[in-house]
Short mmCIF file of C-alpha atoms and ligand atoms in Angstrom, two decimals:
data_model
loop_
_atom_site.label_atom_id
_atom_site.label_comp_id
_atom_site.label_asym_id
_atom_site.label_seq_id
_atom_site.Cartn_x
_atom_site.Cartn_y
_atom_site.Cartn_z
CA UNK T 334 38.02 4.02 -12.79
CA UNK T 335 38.84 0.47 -13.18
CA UNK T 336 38.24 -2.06 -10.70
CA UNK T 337 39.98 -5.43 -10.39
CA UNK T 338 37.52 -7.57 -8.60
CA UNK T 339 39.66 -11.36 -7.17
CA UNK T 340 37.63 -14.04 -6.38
CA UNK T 341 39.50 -17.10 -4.72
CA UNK T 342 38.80 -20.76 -4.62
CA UNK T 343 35.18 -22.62 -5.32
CA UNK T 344 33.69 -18.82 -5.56
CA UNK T 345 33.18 -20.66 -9.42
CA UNK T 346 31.36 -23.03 -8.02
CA UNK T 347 28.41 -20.76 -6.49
CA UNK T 348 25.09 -22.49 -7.14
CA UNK T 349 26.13 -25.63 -6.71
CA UNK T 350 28.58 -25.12 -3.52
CA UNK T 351 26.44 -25.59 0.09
CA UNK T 352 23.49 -23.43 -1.45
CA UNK T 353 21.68 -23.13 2.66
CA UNK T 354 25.62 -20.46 3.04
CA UNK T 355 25.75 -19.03 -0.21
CA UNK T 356 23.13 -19.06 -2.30
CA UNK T 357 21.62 -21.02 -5.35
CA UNK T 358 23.04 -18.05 -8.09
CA UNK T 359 25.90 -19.29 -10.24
CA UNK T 360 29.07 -17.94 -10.83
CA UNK T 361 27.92 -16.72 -13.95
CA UNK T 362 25.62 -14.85 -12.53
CA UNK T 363 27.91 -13.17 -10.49
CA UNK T 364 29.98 -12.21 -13.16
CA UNK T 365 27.03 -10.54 -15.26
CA UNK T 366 25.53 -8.74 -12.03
CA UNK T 367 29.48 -6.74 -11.69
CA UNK T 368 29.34 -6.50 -15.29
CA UNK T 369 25.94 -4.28 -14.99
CA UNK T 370 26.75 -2.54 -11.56
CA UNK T 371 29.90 -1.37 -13.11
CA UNK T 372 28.50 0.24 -16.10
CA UNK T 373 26.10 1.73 -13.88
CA UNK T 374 28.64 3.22 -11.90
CA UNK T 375 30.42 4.53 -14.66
CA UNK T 376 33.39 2.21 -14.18
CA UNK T 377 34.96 -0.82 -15.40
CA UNK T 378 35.24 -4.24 -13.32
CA UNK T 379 37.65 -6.85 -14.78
CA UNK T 380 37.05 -10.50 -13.18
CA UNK T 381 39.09 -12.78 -12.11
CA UNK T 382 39.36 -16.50 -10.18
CA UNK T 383 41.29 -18.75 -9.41
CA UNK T 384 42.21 -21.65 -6.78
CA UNK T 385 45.67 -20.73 -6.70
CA UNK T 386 47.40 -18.73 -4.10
CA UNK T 387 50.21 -17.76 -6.22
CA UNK T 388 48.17 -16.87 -9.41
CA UNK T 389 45.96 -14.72 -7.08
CA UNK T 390 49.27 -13.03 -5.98
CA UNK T 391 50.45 -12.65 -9.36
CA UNK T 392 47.45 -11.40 -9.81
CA UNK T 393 47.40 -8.34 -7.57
CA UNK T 394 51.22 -7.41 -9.04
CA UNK T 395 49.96 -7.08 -11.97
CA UNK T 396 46.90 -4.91 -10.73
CA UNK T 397 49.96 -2.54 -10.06
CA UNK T 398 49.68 0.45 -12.51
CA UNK T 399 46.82 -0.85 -14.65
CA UNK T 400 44.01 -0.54 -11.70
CA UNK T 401 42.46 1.69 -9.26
CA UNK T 402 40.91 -0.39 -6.90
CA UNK T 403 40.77 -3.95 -5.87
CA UNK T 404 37.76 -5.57 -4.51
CA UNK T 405 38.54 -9.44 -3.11
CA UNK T 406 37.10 -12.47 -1.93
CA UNK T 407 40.14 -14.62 -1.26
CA UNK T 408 37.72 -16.97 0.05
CA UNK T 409 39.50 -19.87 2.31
CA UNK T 410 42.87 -18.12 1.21
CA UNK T 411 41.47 -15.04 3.34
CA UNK T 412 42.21 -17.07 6.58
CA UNK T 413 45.63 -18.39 5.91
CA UNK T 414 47.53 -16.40 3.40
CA UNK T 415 50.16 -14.06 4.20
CA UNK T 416 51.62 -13.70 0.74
CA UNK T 417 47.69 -12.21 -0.90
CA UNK T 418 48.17 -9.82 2.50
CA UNK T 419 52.03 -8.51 1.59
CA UNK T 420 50.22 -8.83 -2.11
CA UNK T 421 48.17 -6.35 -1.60
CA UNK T 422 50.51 -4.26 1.02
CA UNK T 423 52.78 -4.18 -1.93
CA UNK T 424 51.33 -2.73 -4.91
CA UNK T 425 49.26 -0.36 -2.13
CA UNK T 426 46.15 -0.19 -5.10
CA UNK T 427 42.85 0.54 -2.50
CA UNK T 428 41.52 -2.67 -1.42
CA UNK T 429 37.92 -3.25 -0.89
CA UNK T 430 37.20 -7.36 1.03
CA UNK T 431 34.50 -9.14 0.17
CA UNK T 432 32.51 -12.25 2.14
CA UNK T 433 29.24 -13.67 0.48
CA UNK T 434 28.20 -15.12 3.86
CA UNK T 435 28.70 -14.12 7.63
CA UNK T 436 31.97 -15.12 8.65
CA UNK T 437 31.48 -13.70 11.93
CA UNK T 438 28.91 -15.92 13.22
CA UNK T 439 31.16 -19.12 11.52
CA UNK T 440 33.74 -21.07 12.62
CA UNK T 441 36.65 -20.03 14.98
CA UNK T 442 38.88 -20.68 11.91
CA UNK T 443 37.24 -18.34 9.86
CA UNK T 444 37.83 -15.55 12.49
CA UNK T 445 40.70 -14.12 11.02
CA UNK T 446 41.45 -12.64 7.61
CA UNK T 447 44.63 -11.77 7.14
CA UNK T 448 43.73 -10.19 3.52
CA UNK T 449 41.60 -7.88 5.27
CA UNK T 450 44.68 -6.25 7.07
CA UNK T 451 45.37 -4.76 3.84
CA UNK T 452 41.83 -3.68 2.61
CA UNK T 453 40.26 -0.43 3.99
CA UNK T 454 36.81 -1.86 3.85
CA UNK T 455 35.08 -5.05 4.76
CA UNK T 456 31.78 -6.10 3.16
CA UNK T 457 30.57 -9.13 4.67
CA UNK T 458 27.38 -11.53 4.98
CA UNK T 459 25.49 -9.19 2.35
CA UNK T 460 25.29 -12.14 -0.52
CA UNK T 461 26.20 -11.65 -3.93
CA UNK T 462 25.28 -7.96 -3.28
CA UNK T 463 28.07 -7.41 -1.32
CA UNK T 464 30.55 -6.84 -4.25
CA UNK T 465 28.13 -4.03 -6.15
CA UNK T 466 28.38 -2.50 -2.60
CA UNK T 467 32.27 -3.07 -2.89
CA UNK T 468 32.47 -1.80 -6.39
CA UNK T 469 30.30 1.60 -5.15
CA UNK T 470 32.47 2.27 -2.34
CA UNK T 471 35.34 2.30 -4.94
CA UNK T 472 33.64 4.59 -7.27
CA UNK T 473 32.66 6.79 -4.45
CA UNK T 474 35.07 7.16 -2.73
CA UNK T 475 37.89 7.38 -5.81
CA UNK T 476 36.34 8.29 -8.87
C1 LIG R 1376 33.90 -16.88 1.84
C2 LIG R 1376 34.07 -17.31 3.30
C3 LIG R 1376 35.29 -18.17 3.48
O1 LIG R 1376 35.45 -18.53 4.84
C4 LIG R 1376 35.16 -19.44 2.66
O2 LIG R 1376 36.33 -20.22 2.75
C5 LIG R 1376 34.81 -19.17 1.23
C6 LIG R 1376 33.87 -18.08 0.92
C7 LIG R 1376 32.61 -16.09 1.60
O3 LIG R 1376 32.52 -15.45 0.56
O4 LIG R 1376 31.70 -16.13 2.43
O5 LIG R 1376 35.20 -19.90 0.34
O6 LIG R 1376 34.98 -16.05 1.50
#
């Protein structure tokens, strides 16, 4: 199975971004950790960030045909974009969203994630941990 997991603006700046809402590991670290859980779950993860609505939609087309699941952080995108949301309607590859910290118990801004309307699963407030919990719901439930 191979997993495109989308991270979306600052997510490369973890470790140095507010540390007291998400943490003091880097992005690098990130990176590594899905590298490990993957091969663990017998799958592949390719990564990929950017702070870029449009690249993260051209993103997701291209995820059509050459993935089997998604897992995404849009990050402040998540509240505001539309086009990630018809993004991921359109190439219909199962969607897995991702939230380092609690969103829920954040700002009223942050109440609504319109990528999330198009993922069948929402992992959020669990840390960095959240996306090896995204990656094994994939596997799970698809491989
Ligand atoms: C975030 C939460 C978003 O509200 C915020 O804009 C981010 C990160 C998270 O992972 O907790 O950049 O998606």
């Amino acid at each position: 199975m191979k997993i495109l997991v989308i991270n979306g603006p600052n997510i490369n700046m973890l470790g140095i971004r507010e540390p007291g809402i998400y943490g003091n590991q880097n992005y690098q670290t990130l990176l590594d950790n899905i590298k490990q859980w993957a091969e663990e779950l017998n799958c592949q993860a390719e990564c990929f960030q950017s702070n870029h609505e449009g690249s993260i939609v051209d993103k997701i087309q291209e995820a059509y045909d050459n993935f089997d699941g998604i897992v995404i952080n849009p990050a402040a995108y998540t509240h505001t974009s539309v086009a990630i949301l018809d993004a991921l309607k359109s190439v219909g590859i199962p969607a897995v969203e991702v939230h380092i910290s609690d969103v829920t118990k954040r700002e009223d801004f942050r109440q609504i994630s319109y990528a999330g309307m198009a993922c069948e699963e929402h992992i959020i407030g669990k840390g960095l941990d959240g996306y090896r919990l995204a990656i094994q719901y994939l596997c799970d439930k698809y491989m």
